[in-house]
Amino acid sequence: MTEPREEMEFDVVIVGAGPAGLSAAIRLKQISPDLSVLIVEKGAEVGSHVISGAVIDPSGLDALVPDWRERETPIKTAVTDDRFLWLTEKSAFPLPGFIMPPLMSNHGNYIVSLANVCKWLATEAEALGVDIYPGFAGAELLIEDGKVVGVATGDMGIEKSGEPGPNFARGMALKGKYVLLAEGVRGSLTKRAIAEFGLAKESDFQKYGIGFKEIWQVTDANHKPGLVQHTLGWPLQDSVGGGSYIYHLEDNQVAIGFVVHLNYKNPYLSPFDEFQRLKTHPAIKGTFEGAKRLSYGARAISEGGYQSIPQLAFPGGALVGDAAGFVNLPRIKGSHNAVLSGIVTAEHVAAALAAGRSGDTLADLDAALRAGPIGKDLHKVRNVKPLLSRFGTLLGMGLAGFDMWCNTLLGASLFGTLRHGKPDYATLEPAAQHQPIDYPKRDGVLTFDRLSSVFISGTNHEENQPPHLHVADLALQKSSELDIFAGPSTRYCPAGVYEWVDGSYVINAQNCVHCKTCDIKDPNQNIDWVPPEGGGGPNYINM
Amino acid sequence: MKILVPVKRVVDANVKIRVKPDGSGVDTANVKMSMNPFDENALEEALRLREAGTATEVVIVTVGSEKSAETLRAGLAMGADRAIHVKTEAPRIEPLAVAKVLKAVIASEAPDLVILGKQAIDDDNNQTGQMLSALLGWPQATFASKIVIGAGTIDVTREVDGGHETLRLALPALVTADLRLNEPRYASLPNIMKAKKKPLDETSPETLGVDIAPRLTVLKTTEPAGRTAGIIVASAEELAAKLKQAGVL
Ligand SMILES: Cc1cc2nc3c(=O)[nH]c(=O)nc-3n(C[C@H](O)[C@H](O)[C@H](O)COP(=O)(O)OP(=O)(O)OC[C@H]3O[C@@H](n4cnc5c(N)ncnc54)[C@H](O)[C@@H]3O)c2cc1C
Ligand code: SF4
């Protein structure tokens, strides 16, 4: 395991084949076809770990592949109807259009499977000569003389004991003149880079939500292709942020999902059960009558927005896409910004390479990104999240609507730029201050338990490997996570990975869907998510 | 000695199979595909024989669509020396058609040993190896769990009811591999990179003069009925009563 790694050199090494990484690769090759560009992706295939709503704003693709509308792509369903509801337990109230400024409109957007869009972008990238290697995780940042010189892929075939097994294969060192971290939300190498180079010193901390998604095959009568519906309110209490989305795609498929902001306080809250309960609302359940659930998944989503953007460039590389957190929270959209950040980063890298530079800090990148479309998109909505955190959903959303109008019409805000309260791990309150929540029993038709859900996510990990969820201090987990907070990991984990059995912490790592919530929400920051053996994790289809 | 290993691209074993809503077949759109696991065992065995110095060349072959080339690249990454792609976009290729194509490939490749997977996990036909052996007039040993090469012969141990059976075949011969034969290796990243440069020849059933038109008709594909939920009984008496009720006792 300490034997030297085989080494290979490239112009640019990219970690993660999501929209950000793929766009960066495509743009690099568009500018300089001779560059050698490599992408490693931990999913078994491109797209198998990508999960998103997804209504996409095409501004990113328009800039990357201007003639995409003339091509054969998986982007087929334009948004035709856009609804926004406020839910109470029994009723639903449409929110009048004037509350929301035009930036919230979904006109001109498309309902897609972002995973399938990534598969398509991967074929575009490969046609340009990009080398994409799915099934290999970036496991280690290679740092020499204070700069990132590459990444190493994980070793394969290590046994539970930590010893190499009969099929052991040493990871490979992939050296790049520049390394782009495009790992999406809460990337594991990104976390190291942020710590190593102090990238978040000047910015507010990142904020997160956990997003769920199920795809259903609905009956013809209930299928309204092009319909987009968002809800706020029930089943969440006003003090808990979050909401649902329902998107009607092609082929009788409907995506339903739910986002719960991870700054919730009650350790008894179970985001998974809130999502299951949401589906039973009278205004929602009708769509799923006679329907069949096809898939399930969950993933953290970044919510910090403008204030939380860390420094992007570091010596030898940069953060791209949601590794840096470019989601526009009120629009629940980040994929367009992921693409745009891939483009702008590629342009800076290509210019540096053309000037014969390598391994330095791309000095102008941060300013360019903030001054460009991403900065503008996020600046307008920068106060939404802090307002929701301070005033709850109902009042917060009213103030946020007002604030977005001010930013749209006046280009300024009465609030200036609000800061985020606390990081998400610090918001949990001791269980003694809260009541357990009694969630309704699942019926196995419309609502399900975690295990049958994980089953249809196709999640799989090579069994005989050491767990990829590292608990730094098990005694602390017991004395704090369990004794003070009543084991919130057993509720926030969407895959049922964590269990407290007779006072001992059981980690069913093979069920992990790589959402990263434990890495974010554990009250003591005691859990570290590291990539398992490449190819492990969910095998999402059409997510 | 030259070994030929036919391989098939199938829906990955970890994917939850979904039948198309109209019952016309299994939905493979956007689904992860991999090399048939039994074929990995076959290839692994061939590679071990080559590494042991018994075999000199390992050639893999597949019959299938454009995309099947990925499966050949995966086999080359595991260590095969070269690959042959018999390309066809035919949606369904029956075992007999595959056996005929393989016979034609074998006529020009002249391997001493052919190792196939015992069956493909998609159709579970378990026929191609046997049909090919009949077409070739070669001896066959199916469900191999161990292979030992002798002088002009091979000894193949196969799992049978209640024990093991060892057969000695004269070469050239055909063997089908069971899971217990070995544990296939990972394709390492450096080997996947090198595999891109290994030779991959293309041909087609037409060029080989084989008619692959299906002879069977698929009437319908359905999902297995879901299991009904279990119940928890309070006592042995209740269990006995329930079992009687169900007609088991
Ligand atoms: C539930 C939900 C709903 C959403 N809805 C929408 C929507 O409707 N519209 C919209 O525009 N946006 C939406 N978003 C946000 C959008 O999905 C993200 O902004 C977008 O996916 C970010 O792209 P990315 O390329 O930065 O990261 P990702 O899409 O997360 O891609 C990162 C890739 O990197 C890989 N990776 C990570 N770490 C490693 C590693 N160490 N080694 C190798 N590979 C690695 C991952 O497997 C993944 O494939 C939603 C998000 C969620 C969670
Ligand atoms: S173990 Fe952590 S990363 Fe994995 S599914 Fe659970 S919360 Fe998400």
mmCIF file with all atom_site columns, C-alpha atoms in Angstrom, chain A residues 44-107:
data_model
loop_
_atom_site.group_PDB
_atom_site.id
_atom_site.type_symbol
_atom_site.label_atom_id
_atom_site.label_alt_id
_atom_site.label_comp_id
_atom_site.label_asym_id
_atom_site.label_entity_id
_atom_site.label_seq_id
_atom_site.pdbx_PDB_ins_code
_atom_site.Cartn_x
_atom_site.Cartn_y
_atom_site.Cartn_z
_atom_site.occupancy
_atom_site.B_iso_or_equiv
_atom_site.pdbx_formal_charge
_atom_site.auth_seq_id
_atom_site.auth_comp_id
_atom_site.auth_asym_id
_atom_site.auth_atom_id
_atom_site.pdbx_PDB_model_num
ATOM 1  C CA . ALA A 1 44  ? -19.527 3.427  -12.010 1.00 0.00 ? 44  ALA A CA 1
ATOM 2  C CA . GLU A 1 45  ? -20.645 5.447  -15.023 1.00 0.00 ? 45  GLU A CA 1
ATOM 3  C CA . VAL A 1 46  ? -20.982 9.107  -15.851 1.00 0.00 ? 46  VAL A CA 1
ATOM 4  C CA . GLY A 1 47  ? -24.302 10.178 -14.314 1.00 0.00 ? 47  GLY A CA 1
ATOM 5  C CA . SER A 1 48  ? -24.684 7.289  -11.906 1.00 0.00 ? 48  SER A CA 1
ATOM 6  C CA . HIS A 1 49  ? -24.016 9.638  -8.961  1.00 0.00 ? 49  HIS A CA 1
ATOM 7  C CA . VAL A 1 50  ? -25.674 12.724 -10.388 1.00 0.00 ? 50  VAL A CA 1
ATOM 8  C CA . ILE A 1 51  ? -29.041 13.554 -8.865  1.00 0.00 ? 51  ILE A CA 1
ATOM 9  C CA . SER A 1 52  ? -30.923 16.741 -9.460  1.00 0.00 ? 52  SER A CA 1
ATOM 10 C CA . GLY A 1 53  ? -34.518 18.001 -9.936  1.00 0.00 ? 53  GLY A CA 1
ATOM 11 C CA . ALA A 1 54  ? -34.121 19.047 -12.589 1.00 0.00 ? 54  ALA A CA 1
ATOM 12 C CA . VAL A 1 55  ? -35.460 22.120 -14.234 1.00 0.00 ? 55  VAL A CA 1
ATOM 13 C CA . ILE A 1 56  ? -32.538 23.621 -16.044 1.00 0.00 ? 56  ILE A CA 1
ATOM 14 C CA . ASP A 1 57  ? -31.962 27.159 -17.121 1.00 0.00 ? 57  ASP A CA 1
ATOM 15 C CA . PRO A 1 58  ? -30.340 26.716 -20.547 1.00 0.00 ? 58  PRO A CA 1
ATOM 16 C CA . SER A 1 59  ? -28.053 29.751 -20.212 1.00 0.00 ? 59  SER A CA 1
ATOM 17 C CA . GLY A 1 60  ? -25.105 27.481 -19.425 1.00 0.00 ? 60  GLY A CA 1
ATOM 18 C CA . LEU A 1 61  ? -25.616 25.143 -22.367 1.00 0.00 ? 61  LEU A CA 1
ATOM 19 C CA . ASP A 1 62  ? -26.267 28.064 -24.700 1.00 0.00 ? 62  ASP A CA 1
ATOM 20 C CA . ALA A 1 63  ? -22.784 29.309 -23.894 1.00 0.00 ? 63  ALA A CA 1
ATOM 21 C CA . LEU A 1 64  ? -21.132 25.879 -24.075 1.00 0.00 ? 64  LEU A CA 1
ATOM 22 C CA . VAL A 1 65  ? -22.802 24.160 -27.040 1.00 0.00 ? 65  VAL A CA 1
ATOM 23 C CA . PRO A 1 66  ? -24.698 26.986 -28.774 1.00 0.00 ? 66  PRO A CA 1
ATOM 24 C CA . ASP A 1 67  ? -26.358 24.680 -31.298 1.00 0.00 ? 67  ASP A CA 1
ATOM 25 C CA . TRP A 1 68  ? -27.534 22.108 -28.731 1.00 0.00 ? 68  TRP A CA 1
ATOM 26 C CA . ARG A 1 69  ? -31.154 22.597 -29.769 1.00 0.00 ? 69  ARG A CA 1
ATOM 27 C CA . GLU A 1 70  ? -30.348 21.182 -33.203 1.00 0.00 ? 70  GLU A CA 1
ATOM 28 C CA . ARG A 1 71  ? -28.654 18.113 -31.748 1.00 0.00 ? 71  ARG A CA 1
ATOM 29 C CA . GLU A 1 72  ? -29.919 14.823 -30.414 1.00 0.00 ? 72  GLU A CA 1
ATOM 30 C CA . THR A 1 73  ? -29.950 15.485 -26.663 1.00 0.00 ? 73  THR A CA 1
ATOM 31 C CA . PRO A 1 74  ? -31.884 14.234 -23.637 1.00 0.00 ? 74  PRO A CA 1
ATOM 32 C CA . ILE A 1 75  ? -33.370 17.729 -23.239 1.00 0.00 ? 75  ILE A CA 1
ATOM 33 C CA . LYS A 1 76  ? -36.874 17.195 -24.507 1.00 0.00 ? 76  LYS A CA 1
ATOM 34 C CA . THR A 1 77  ? -39.509 18.763 -22.277 1.00 0.00 ? 77  THR A CA 1
ATOM 35 C CA . ALA A 1 78  ? -39.915 22.525 -22.120 1.00 0.00 ? 78  ALA A CA 1
ATOM 36 C CA . VAL A 1 79  ? -41.625 23.995 -19.064 1.00 0.00 ? 79  VAL A CA 1
ATOM 37 C CA . THR A 1 80  ? -45.192 24.894 -20.052 1.00 0.00 ? 80  THR A CA 1
ATOM 38 C CA . ASP A 1 81  ? -46.908 25.451 -16.714 1.00 0.00 ? 81  ASP A CA 1
ATOM 39 C CA . ASP A 1 82  ? -45.394 26.792 -13.508 1.00 0.00 ? 82  ASP A CA 1
ATOM 40 C CA . ARG A 1 83  ? -47.222 26.603 -10.150 1.00 0.00 ? 83  ARG A CA 1
ATOM 41 C CA . PHE A 1 84  ? -46.234 27.664 -6.665  1.00 0.00 ? 84  PHE A CA 1
ATOM 42 C CA . LEU A 1 85  ? -48.318 26.474 -3.698  1.00 0.00 ? 85  LEU A CA 1
ATOM 43 C CA . TRP A 1 86  ? -48.396 27.163 0.011   1.00 0.00 ? 86  TRP A CA 1
ATOM 44 C CA . LEU A 1 87  ? -49.509 24.007 1.826   1.00 0.00 ? 87  LEU A CA 1
ATOM 45 C CA . THR A 1 88  ? -51.373 23.640 5.081   1.00 0.00 ? 88  THR A CA 1
ATOM 46 C CA . GLU A 1 89  ? -52.218 20.197 6.364   1.00 0.00 ? 89  GLU A CA 1
ATOM 47 C CA . LYS A 1 90  ? -55.438 19.903 4.384   1.00 0.00 ? 90  LYS A CA 1
ATOM 48 C CA . SER A 1 91  ? -55.290 22.689 1.810   1.00 0.00 ? 91  SER A CA 1
ATOM 49 C CA . ALA A 1 92  ? -53.133 24.290 -0.831  1.00 0.00 ? 92  ALA A CA 1
ATOM 50 C CA . PHE A 1 93  ? -53.062 27.991 -1.663  1.00 0.00 ? 93  PHE A CA 1
ATOM 51 C CA . PRO A 1 94  ? -51.569 29.176 -4.943  1.00 0.00 ? 94  PRO A CA 1
ATOM 52 C CA . LEU A 1 95  ? -49.057 31.964 -4.384  1.00 0.00 ? 95  LEU A CA 1
ATOM 53 C CA . PRO A 1 96  ? -49.905 34.948 -6.575  1.00 0.00 ? 96  PRO A CA 1
ATOM 54 C CA . GLY A 1 97  ? -47.383 35.648 -9.294  1.00 0.00 ? 97  GLY A CA 1
ATOM 55 C CA . PHE A 1 98  ? -46.612 39.234 -8.194  1.00 0.00 ? 98  PHE A CA 1
ATOM 56 C CA . ILE A 1 99  ? -44.911 38.050 -4.996  1.00 0.00 ? 99  ILE A CA 1
ATOM 57 C CA . MET A 1 100 ? -42.073 36.663 -7.032  1.00 0.00 ? 100 MET A CA 1
ATOM 58 C CA . PRO A 1 101 ? -39.903 38.736 -9.361  1.00 0.00 ? 101 PRO A CA 1
ATOM 59 C CA . PRO A 1 102 ? -39.351 37.540 -12.935 1.00 0.00 ? 102 PRO A CA 1
ATOM 60 C CA . LEU A 1 103 ? -36.078 35.843 -12.006 1.00 0.00 ? 103 LEU A CA 1
ATOM 61 C CA . MET A 1 104 ? -38.193 33.142 -10.349 1.00 0.00 ? 104 MET A CA 1
ATOM 62 C CA . SER A 1 105 ? -40.081 32.286 -13.538 1.00 0.00 ? 105 SER A CA 1
ATOM 63 C CA . ASN A 1 106 ? -39.379 28.971 -15.220 1.00 0.00 ? 106 ASN A CA 1
ATOM 64 C CA . HIS A 1 107 ? -40.363 30.191 -18.655 1.00 0.00 ? 107 HIS A CA 1
#
